[in-house]
Amino acid sequence: MKRTGFFILPFFVAVSTVLTYSRETPRIAVAGIAIESSTFSPALTSEDMFRKTYGESILRLYPFLNEGAPLRGKAKWFPALVARATPGGAVTREAYESMTKNILDLLKANAPYDAMFLDIHGAMSVVGLDDPEGDLIVRIREVIGRDAIISTCMDLHGNVSWTLAENTDLITCYRLAPHEDSMDSRERAVANLLERLESGKGRPGYKAWIPVPVLLAGEQTSTRVEPAKSLYAAVAPAAAQNGVIDAAIWIGYAWADEPRNRATVMVTGDDKDMVTRTAEYLAHHFWSVRNDFEFVAPTATLDECLAKAVASDKKPFFISDMGDNPTAGGAGDVTWTLTELLKREEFKTDKGKSLIYASIPGPEFVKKAIKAGVGNTVDGVAGAEIDNRFAPPVRLSGKVTSVYLDNPDNREVVVKIGNIYAIVTEKRKGFHYVREFEKHGLDPKQADIVVVKLGYLVPELFDIQADWMMALTLGGVNQDLPSLPYKRILRPMFPFDKDMATPDLSAKLVPSVADKK
């Protein structure tokens, strides 16, 4: 009997341990809707413009949650829907309601949950709805309850309303612009969540929220240069302090006229004094350098940029066509810049410098060019189907040099007009990578001038430019912010009210949603 008992006891302990671990393995939901939406653009974003990922496929979006990754095995994951769209106009109410209902239905199917990873951008505008991300998280809470811990990751160009701050528990955002740390930031959000669950500490004791009345464009606040470089360099050390879980600074999104749009600082942690002081330090640091923000590259009119590019012996000379940047929320089809380029005498023959223009959408023109074929001439119009406020559709008449059909959802062609190689796409598109040019037989590294519908250059293009200027062009993401018809942002706001008094930058402690009555 004693020998039997000797073997039964370890077996019982082993089974008990397995069952205890099984019960304690957290159940974590994953969902999100992400887009940056300009309310100064006439464009609207419909549901079909979102890339929607469901179920287990969502985990493949995050390398740190791929099969075999250390964080993957620390929880049972219940991915619902993650919808992402290229920045654009405001989302239609129908699209938002449809995607939100989809998320809620999928969350209900697998409830209950211990926690959730919410992956959003933070600058979504929805027709007829203020604070969509706040609305989304409130409705999620109605499904998953107040006890589940939500960890939210955002773009630093997002906005953090009081409602969003109240209903999330852990919150962070990117620390680099361009966003080379976007995946690292998401991993941090998930790692922080798992640590709080594993340790039993749960939601943080304190959340400090400070709105900073500054509204600036991303092109003026890049972390490549000062003062944003030093401002954001202070974030990681601030988050590493004892008693602090995470610290974050949001620049905010400048091209939406909504009360929540402004900069924000948030710090979470368990030490009330440390959390409060850290948030106030970062907010005061931000305010103290507000007058020092400048564009990340020299800016000028399009004519001035072109004059310098033509006269320069450096190549490639990049020019950012900023006003209609589709990766910031522009419609992407404003033809003003391309129309002006086609007027220039220096580009009308092969004798001068060559110029690549990327890009303009023109679905009917693409069809014509495909039908004509490479080496043949094509004549037609492109652009200005959505945003024709500044110029009408542009006439393009030239030789087709490339047809790219590998992406049936967005076929592309190149038409050579004089010495301009204009890339025309079926749908609007920002060109970020060298390979996107090379597939057309164009080598941007050897080009004389490259004009791209971007703001600051993304890393791969930045690395190959020999010189670079940003043109102050027209469009839904016009960089001349004071000229835009803001009516609803909270005033006073820098830089619109440059002589405003120093604002109250004391930390507001956000109550836990679990304590909400």
XYZ file of C-alpha atoms in Angstrom:
517
model
C 0.000 0.000 0.000
C 2.793 2.404 0.850
C 4.504 1.726 -2.476
C 1.247 2.334 -4.344
C 0.714 5.613 -2.480
C 4.245 6.673 -3.313
C 3.485 6.486 -7.037
C -0.057 7.870 -6.855
C 0.971 11.109 -5.144
C 3.407 12.338 -7.844
C 0.859 11.370 -10.499
C -1.826 13.423 -8.724
C 0.523 16.402 -8.355
C 1.466 16.236 -12.041
C -2.156 16.100 -13.177
C -3.063 18.906 -10.791
C -0.237 21.081 -12.134
C -1.322 20.545 -15.736
C -4.930 21.372 -14.913
C -3.923 24.473 -12.970
C -1.743 25.685 -15.837
C -4.514 25.000 -18.314
C -6.986 27.036 -16.278
C -4.507 29.893 -15.948
C -3.473 30.041 -19.586
C -5.007 33.385 -20.581
C -7.579 33.657 -23.336
C -6.696 36.689 -25.439
C -8.749 38.190 -28.238
C -7.198 40.125 -31.137
C -8.971 42.726 -33.290
C -8.676 46.187 -34.779
C -9.578 48.666 -37.498
C -6.780 50.904 -38.750
C -6.836 53.848 -41.130
C -5.720 57.485 -41.235
C -8.574 59.627 -42.592
C -8.435 63.188 -43.907
C -11.623 65.173 -43.479
C -10.166 67.802 -45.823
C -10.310 65.381 -48.742
C -13.517 64.782 -50.722
C -12.662 61.081 -50.835
C -14.640 58.508 -48.876
C -13.359 55.103 -47.786
C -15.695 52.181 -48.344
C -15.447 48.710 -46.833
C -13.965 47.167 -49.970
C -10.926 49.433 -49.569
C -9.960 47.645 -46.344
C -7.739 44.576 -46.290
C -9.558 42.278 -43.877
C -7.863 39.384 -42.143
C -9.783 36.836 -40.091
C -9.091 34.113 -37.572
C -5.747 32.335 -37.375
C -4.472 34.259 -40.398
C -4.340 37.331 -38.150
C -1.565 35.801 -36.061
C 0.588 35.605 -39.184
C 0.426 39.400 -39.426
C 2.586 39.574 -36.309
C 5.951 37.752 -36.416
C 6.029 37.628 -32.620
C 2.788 35.600 -32.679
C 3.785 33.222 -35.457
C 3.878 29.514 -34.702
C 6.893 28.786 -32.500
C 7.448 32.386 -31.373
C 7.917 32.638 -27.567
C 4.892 34.852 -27.002
C 2.600 32.593 -29.039
C 2.677 29.800 -26.475
C 1.921 32.016 -23.511
C -1.781 32.342 -24.247
C -4.721 30.932 -26.142
C -5.340 33.380 -28.967
C -8.742 34.190 -30.400
C -8.229 36.472 -33.396
C -11.431 38.048 -34.702
C -10.950 40.634 -37.462
C -8.130 43.040 -38.237
C -9.021 45.512 -40.987
C -6.445 47.901 -42.426
C -6.686 50.414 -45.215
C -4.349 52.778 -46.996
C -4.917 56.267 -45.567
C -7.691 58.113 -47.315
C -10.916 60.001 -46.825
C -13.418 59.537 -44.026
C -14.816 56.031 -43.672
C -18.462 55.688 -44.622
C -20.766 55.034 -41.688
C -22.010 51.866 -43.398
C -18.464 50.494 -43.692
C -17.632 51.276 -40.087
C -20.843 49.741 -38.733
C -20.398 46.626 -40.870
C -16.808 46.003 -39.734
C -17.607 46.802 -36.108
C -20.556 44.387 -36.102
C -18.301 41.757 -37.644
C -15.748 42.209 -34.864
C -18.388 42.105 -32.133
C -20.054 38.992 -33.536
C -16.710 37.179 -33.753
C -15.782 38.233 -30.221
C -19.107 36.951 -28.898
C -18.498 33.581 -30.520
C -15.380 32.862 -28.468
C -16.076 34.705 -25.215
C -15.116 34.851 -22.383
C -11.662 36.434 -22.472
C -9.026 37.358 -19.945
C -7.593 40.047 -22.184
C -7.480 41.608 -25.632
C -4.867 43.048 -27.965
C -6.435 45.976 -29.827
C -4.451 47.011 -32.917
C -5.626 50.395 -34.214
C -4.179 53.455 -35.900
C -6.020 56.147 -33.979
C -6.798 58.620 -36.770
C -9.888 57.026 -38.288
C -12.658 59.469 -39.170
C -16.159 58.166 -39.799
C -18.950 60.144 -41.423
C -21.287 61.431 -38.719
C -19.307 59.975 -35.805
C -16.810 61.675 -33.539
C -14.067 59.534 -31.991
C -14.550 56.238 -33.862
C -11.832 54.432 -31.911
C -13.505 55.516 -28.673
C -16.820 54.250 -29.961
C -15.245 50.973 -31.070
C -13.614 50.218 -27.731
C -16.779 51.059 -25.777
C -18.744 48.618 -27.918
C -16.024 45.989 -27.505
C -16.268 46.438 -23.730
C -19.975 45.681 -23.945
C -19.039 42.250 -25.329
C -15.902 41.291 -23.406
C -16.797 43.031 -20.139
C -14.884 45.303 -17.797
C -12.709 42.633 -16.194
C -10.805 41.751 -19.377
C -7.571 43.727 -19.765
C -7.161 45.555 -23.070
C -3.716 46.452 -24.389
C -3.812 48.913 -27.270
C -1.102 49.743 -29.795
C -1.364 52.790 -32.035
C 0.413 54.883 -34.624
C 2.032 57.957 -33.077
C -0.057 60.002 -35.535
C -3.208 58.757 -33.840
C -5.377 60.591 -31.330
C -6.151 59.533 -27.764
C -9.513 60.705 -26.470
C -10.537 60.423 -22.824
C -12.976 57.685 -23.828
C -10.234 55.626 -25.461
C -7.901 56.204 -22.500
C -10.587 55.171 -20.023
C -11.573 51.947 -21.762
C -8.089 50.635 -22.474
C -5.789 49.471 -19.694
C -2.350 49.322 -21.292
C -1.594 51.649 -24.183
C 1.428 52.459 -26.288
C 2.378 53.861 -29.680
C 5.259 53.891 -32.118
C 8.382 55.836 -31.169
C 9.761 56.455 -34.652
C 8.579 58.408 -37.687
C 9.017 56.921 -40.275
C 7.520 53.953 -38.448
C 10.399 51.505 -38.541
C 9.405 50.295 -35.067
C 5.745 49.579 -35.818
C 6.031 45.828 -35.253
C 8.316 46.280 -32.245
C 5.671 48.529 -30.708
C 2.944 45.945 -31.241
C 5.162 43.294 -29.681
C 5.736 45.587 -26.688
C 1.975 45.999 -26.278
C 1.471 42.237 -26.249
C 4.513 41.530 -24.041
C 3.319 44.080 -21.474
C -0.116 42.477 -21.497
C 1.250 38.966 -20.980
C 3.565 40.108 -18.206
C 0.688 41.675 -16.295
C -1.339 38.498 -16.688
C 1.493 36.122 -15.774
C 2.557 38.133 -12.736
C -0.991 38.462 -11.495
C -0.609 42.233 -11.284
C -3.397 42.754 -13.771
C -4.325 46.214 -14.993
C -2.042 49.091 -14.019
C -2.760 51.029 -10.873
C -2.568 54.365 -12.659
C -3.005 55.876 -16.105
C -1.894 59.480 -16.599
C -3.332 61.369 -19.597
C -2.246 64.817 -20.744
C -3.607 66.472 -23.894
C -1.002 68.811 -25.359
C -2.554 71.580 -27.526
C -0.204 71.138 -30.467
C -1.266 69.986 -33.923
C 1.529 69.488 -36.445
C 2.051 67.434 -39.576
C 4.154 64.299 -39.518
C 6.558 65.925 -41.994
C 7.379 68.517 -39.318
C 7.757 66.018 -36.497
C 9.913 63.244 -37.916
C 12.109 61.549 -35.345
C 14.970 61.624 -37.856
C 15.636 65.239 -36.852
C 15.400 67.526 -33.855
C 13.467 68.303 -31.775
C 11.347 65.152 -32.231
C 14.508 63.033 -32.229
C 15.386 64.007 -28.647
C 11.765 64.201 -27.527
C 11.098 60.614 -28.547
C 14.515 59.442 -27.361
C 13.300 60.271 -23.852
C 10.335 57.886 -24.094
C 12.085 54.526 -23.704
C 14.078 55.589 -20.596
C 10.877 57.035 -19.138
C 9.089 53.722 -19.680
C 11.973 51.772 -18.108
C 11.633 53.422 -14.682
C 10.505 51.389 -11.704
C 6.791 51.764 -11.218
C 6.178 52.568 -14.901
C 4.875 50.060 -17.438
C 4.910 52.184 -20.571
C 5.148 55.783 -21.728
C 3.993 57.212 -25.033
C 3.734 60.468 -26.952
C 1.215 60.901 -29.748
C 1.832 63.699 -32.244
C -1.812 63.413 -33.333
C -3.280 63.645 -36.814
C -3.373 67.087 -38.388
C -5.774 66.593 -41.319
C -9.011 65.843 -39.509
C -11.153 68.593 -38.053
C -12.280 66.883 -34.863
C -12.099 67.863 -31.161
C -9.844 64.908 -30.243
C -7.162 65.808 -32.794
C -4.072 67.050 -30.963
C -0.952 65.710 -29.295
C -1.230 63.535 -26.190
C 1.033 62.022 -23.553
C 0.105 58.893 -21.614
C 2.011 56.953 -18.970
C 0.819 53.779 -17.247
C 2.191 52.093 -14.152
C 1.745 51.209 -10.487
C 3.623 54.076 -8.817
C 1.249 57.039 -8.764
C 3.933 59.652 -8.182
C 6.283 58.232 -10.827
C 3.525 57.845 -13.407
C 2.291 61.400 -12.840
C 5.722 63.040 -12.809
C 6.853 61.143 -15.900
C 3.790 62.161 -17.890
C 4.177 65.791 -16.871
C 7.884 65.752 -17.717
C 7.222 64.464 -21.222
C 4.335 66.889 -21.769
C 6.380 69.895 -20.646
C 9.292 68.726 -22.802
C 6.967 68.589 -25.786
C 5.529 72.043 -25.116
C 8.969 73.572 -24.570
C 10.167 72.603 -28.067
C 6.957 73.435 -29.960
C 8.576 76.355 -31.790
C 11.539 74.243 -32.911
C 9.693 71.804 -35.169
C 10.636 72.165 -38.820
C 10.087 70.154 -41.950
C 12.350 67.131 -42.215
C 13.670 68.351 -45.603
C 13.843 71.735 -47.351
C 10.438 72.897 -48.544
C 9.528 75.218 -51.407
C 7.007 75.718 -54.176
C 6.967 73.132 -56.927
C 8.621 75.568 -59.336
C 11.432 76.250 -56.870
C 11.962 72.545 -56.226
C 12.118 71.806 -59.945
C 14.537 74.653 -60.610
C 16.930 73.260 -58.000
C 16.531 69.712 -59.250
C 17.230 70.665 -62.862
C 20.284 72.705 -61.871
C 21.656 70.055 -59.512
C 24.441 67.611 -60.423
C 23.134 65.157 -57.811
C 20.989 62.221 -58.753
C 18.550 60.922 -57.978
C 17.028 64.213 -56.848
C 13.765 63.391 -55.065
C 10.807 65.762 -54.815
C 7.889 64.945 -52.516
C 4.485 65.943 -53.915
C 3.130 66.394 -50.388
C -0.301 67.949 -50.756
C -1.941 64.801 -52.130
C 0.102 62.145 -50.352
C -2.116 59.009 -50.328
C -0.194 57.570 -47.377
C -1.290 60.523 -45.247
C -4.932 60.574 -46.328
C -4.885 62.396 -49.644
C -7.208 61.258 -52.421
C -4.088 60.406 -54.416
C -5.576 61.555 -57.721
C -4.928 65.310 -57.643
C -3.427 66.125 -61.045
C -2.101 69.601 -60.318
C 1.556 68.616 -59.960
C 1.666 66.347 -63.002
C -0.142 69.002 -65.051
C 2.531 71.528 -64.092
C 5.329 69.082 -64.920
C 3.976 68.496 -68.417
C 4.105 72.230 -69.088
C 7.841 72.449 -68.424
C 9.956 72.907 -71.526
C 12.977 71.100 -70.045
C 11.024 67.815 -69.941
C 9.461 67.966 -73.402
C 12.388 66.299 -75.225
C 14.953 63.587 -74.545
C 17.735 66.157 -74.453
C 17.119 67.287 -70.880
C 16.975 65.487 -67.592
C 14.633 62.548 -67.168
C 11.900 62.521 -64.554
C 9.879 59.677 -63.030
C 6.464 60.558 -61.648
C 4.883 58.097 -59.197
C 1.989 58.051 -59.556
C -1.524 59.000 -60.742
C -4.591 56.736 -60.805
C -6.463 56.391 -64.067
C -8.308 53.083 -64.553
C -9.604 53.910 -68.036
C -6.198 55.147 -69.149
C -4.610 51.916 -67.870
C -7.056 49.892 -69.945
C -6.200 51.959 -73.038
C -2.463 51.546 -72.476
C -2.779 47.787 -71.983
C -4.753 47.522 -75.189
C -2.201 49.656 -77.062
C 0.709 47.565 -75.773
C 4.323 48.331 -74.966
C 6.069 50.391 -77.634
C 2.866 51.921 -78.967
C 1.310 55.305 -78.336
C -1.641 55.958 -76.084
C -3.734 59.046 -75.551
C -6.216 59.596 -72.727
C -6.916 61.263 -69.401
C -6.164 60.214 -65.835
C -6.728 61.474 -62.322
C -9.122 63.975 -60.720
C -12.006 61.511 -60.531
C -12.287 62.170 -56.794
C -10.424 65.392 -56.067
C -10.756 67.809 -58.994
C -10.676 70.984 -56.898
C -7.249 72.068 -58.100
C -6.979 70.721 -61.640
C -9.092 68.637 -64.046
C -8.122 65.177 -65.329
C -4.701 65.376 -66.979
C -4.241 64.444 -70.645
C -1.430 61.969 -71.192
C -0.230 61.293 -74.727
C 2.922 59.277 -75.220
C 4.570 55.887 -75.647
C 3.734 52.952 -73.414
C 7.035 51.702 -71.968
C 5.717 49.204 -69.430
C 2.623 47.220 -68.570
C 2.453 45.452 -65.212
C -0.367 42.932 -64.814
C 0.849 40.760 -61.928
C -1.475 42.495 -59.480
C -4.932 42.105 -61.034
C -6.444 44.348 -58.352
C -4.271 47.289 -59.361
C -2.706 47.029 -62.794
C -0.079 49.607 -63.709
C 1.421 51.138 -66.846
C 4.144 53.634 -67.648
C 3.755 56.225 -70.387
C 6.726 58.253 -71.604
C 5.818 61.842 -72.499
C 8.857 63.807 -73.607
C 11.333 62.839 -70.906
C 8.751 62.200 -68.202
C 7.963 58.616 -67.240
C 4.506 58.796 -65.675
C 3.345 55.754 -63.743
C -0.425 55.326 -64.004
C -2.265 52.891 -61.739
C -5.835 51.631 -61.645
C -6.111 52.550 -57.966
C -4.255 55.207 -56.015
C -0.950 54.079 -54.619
C 2.090 55.369 -52.805
C 5.458 54.136 -54.115
C 7.715 53.149 -51.213
C 10.181 50.611 -52.543
C 12.816 50.475 -55.276
C 11.325 47.229 -56.575
C 8.056 49.036 -57.330
C 9.945 51.103 -59.900
C 12.199 48.299 -61.104
C 9.272 46.105 -62.131
C 8.647 48.777 -64.800
C 12.256 48.774 -65.946
C 12.834 52.080 -64.149
C 15.869 52.510 -61.919
C 15.206 55.292 -59.415
C 18.817 55.108 -58.236
C 19.999 56.259 -61.667
C 17.155 58.648 -62.477
C 17.805 62.361 -62.638
C 14.608 63.417 -60.853
C 11.979 61.336 -59.063
C 8.702 62.919 -57.992
C 6.664 60.857 -55.527
C 3.291 61.435 -53.889
C 4.728 61.172 -50.383
C 5.601 63.413 -47.475
C 8.807 62.366 -45.740
C 10.597 59.685 -47.717
C 10.196 56.171 -46.432
C 13.504 54.506 -45.421
C 14.309 52.700 -48.678
C 13.849 55.827 -50.817
C 15.565 58.022 -48.247
C 18.604 55.765 -48.417
C 19.030 56.168 -52.186
C 18.319 59.895 -52.591
C 21.278 62.130 -53.374
C 19.195 65.205 -52.632
C 15.617 65.801 -51.609
C 13.079 68.598 -51.331
C 9.444 68.640 -50.307
C 7.094 70.583 -52.564
C 4.264 72.527 -50.948
C 1.640 71.310 -53.358
C -2.161 71.212 -53.211
C -4.465 68.469 -51.972
C -6.351 67.017 -49.030
C -3.223 66.859 -46.864
C -1.991 70.359 -47.638
C 0.996 71.143 -45.414
C -0.081 74.767 -44.974
C -2.224 73.871 -41.959
C -3.344 77.426 -41.062
C -4.901 77.719 -44.521
C -7.209 74.741 -43.920
C -10.799 75.413 -42.799
C -10.633 74.049 -39.257
C -13.830 74.663 -37.310
C -14.008 71.946 -34.650
C -10.533 71.456 -33.180
C -10.215 72.714 -29.613
C -8.717 76.187 -29.473
C -6.351 77.659 -28.525
C -4.037 75.318 -30.418
C -0.443 75.738 -31.539
C 0.539 76.721 -34.267
C -2.809 78.365 -35.040
C -2.642 80.454 -31.862
C 1.071 81.092 -31.533
C 0.728 83.578 -28.672
C -1.478 81.327 -26.548
C -0.800 81.096 -22.831
C 0.991 78.101 -21.410
C -1.666 75.381 -21.101
C -2.432 73.238 -18.105
C -0.103 70.281 -18.521
C -0.860 68.583 -15.244
C -1.594 64.888 -15.423
C -5.196 63.722 -15.352
C -5.505 60.306 -13.765
C -7.835 58.153 -15.837
C -10.110 55.898 -13.779
C -10.064 52.189 -14.423
C -12.993 50.983 -16.479
C -13.420 48.208 -13.905
C -14.371 50.820 -11.319
C -16.841 52.575 -13.580
C -20.388 52.544 -12.254
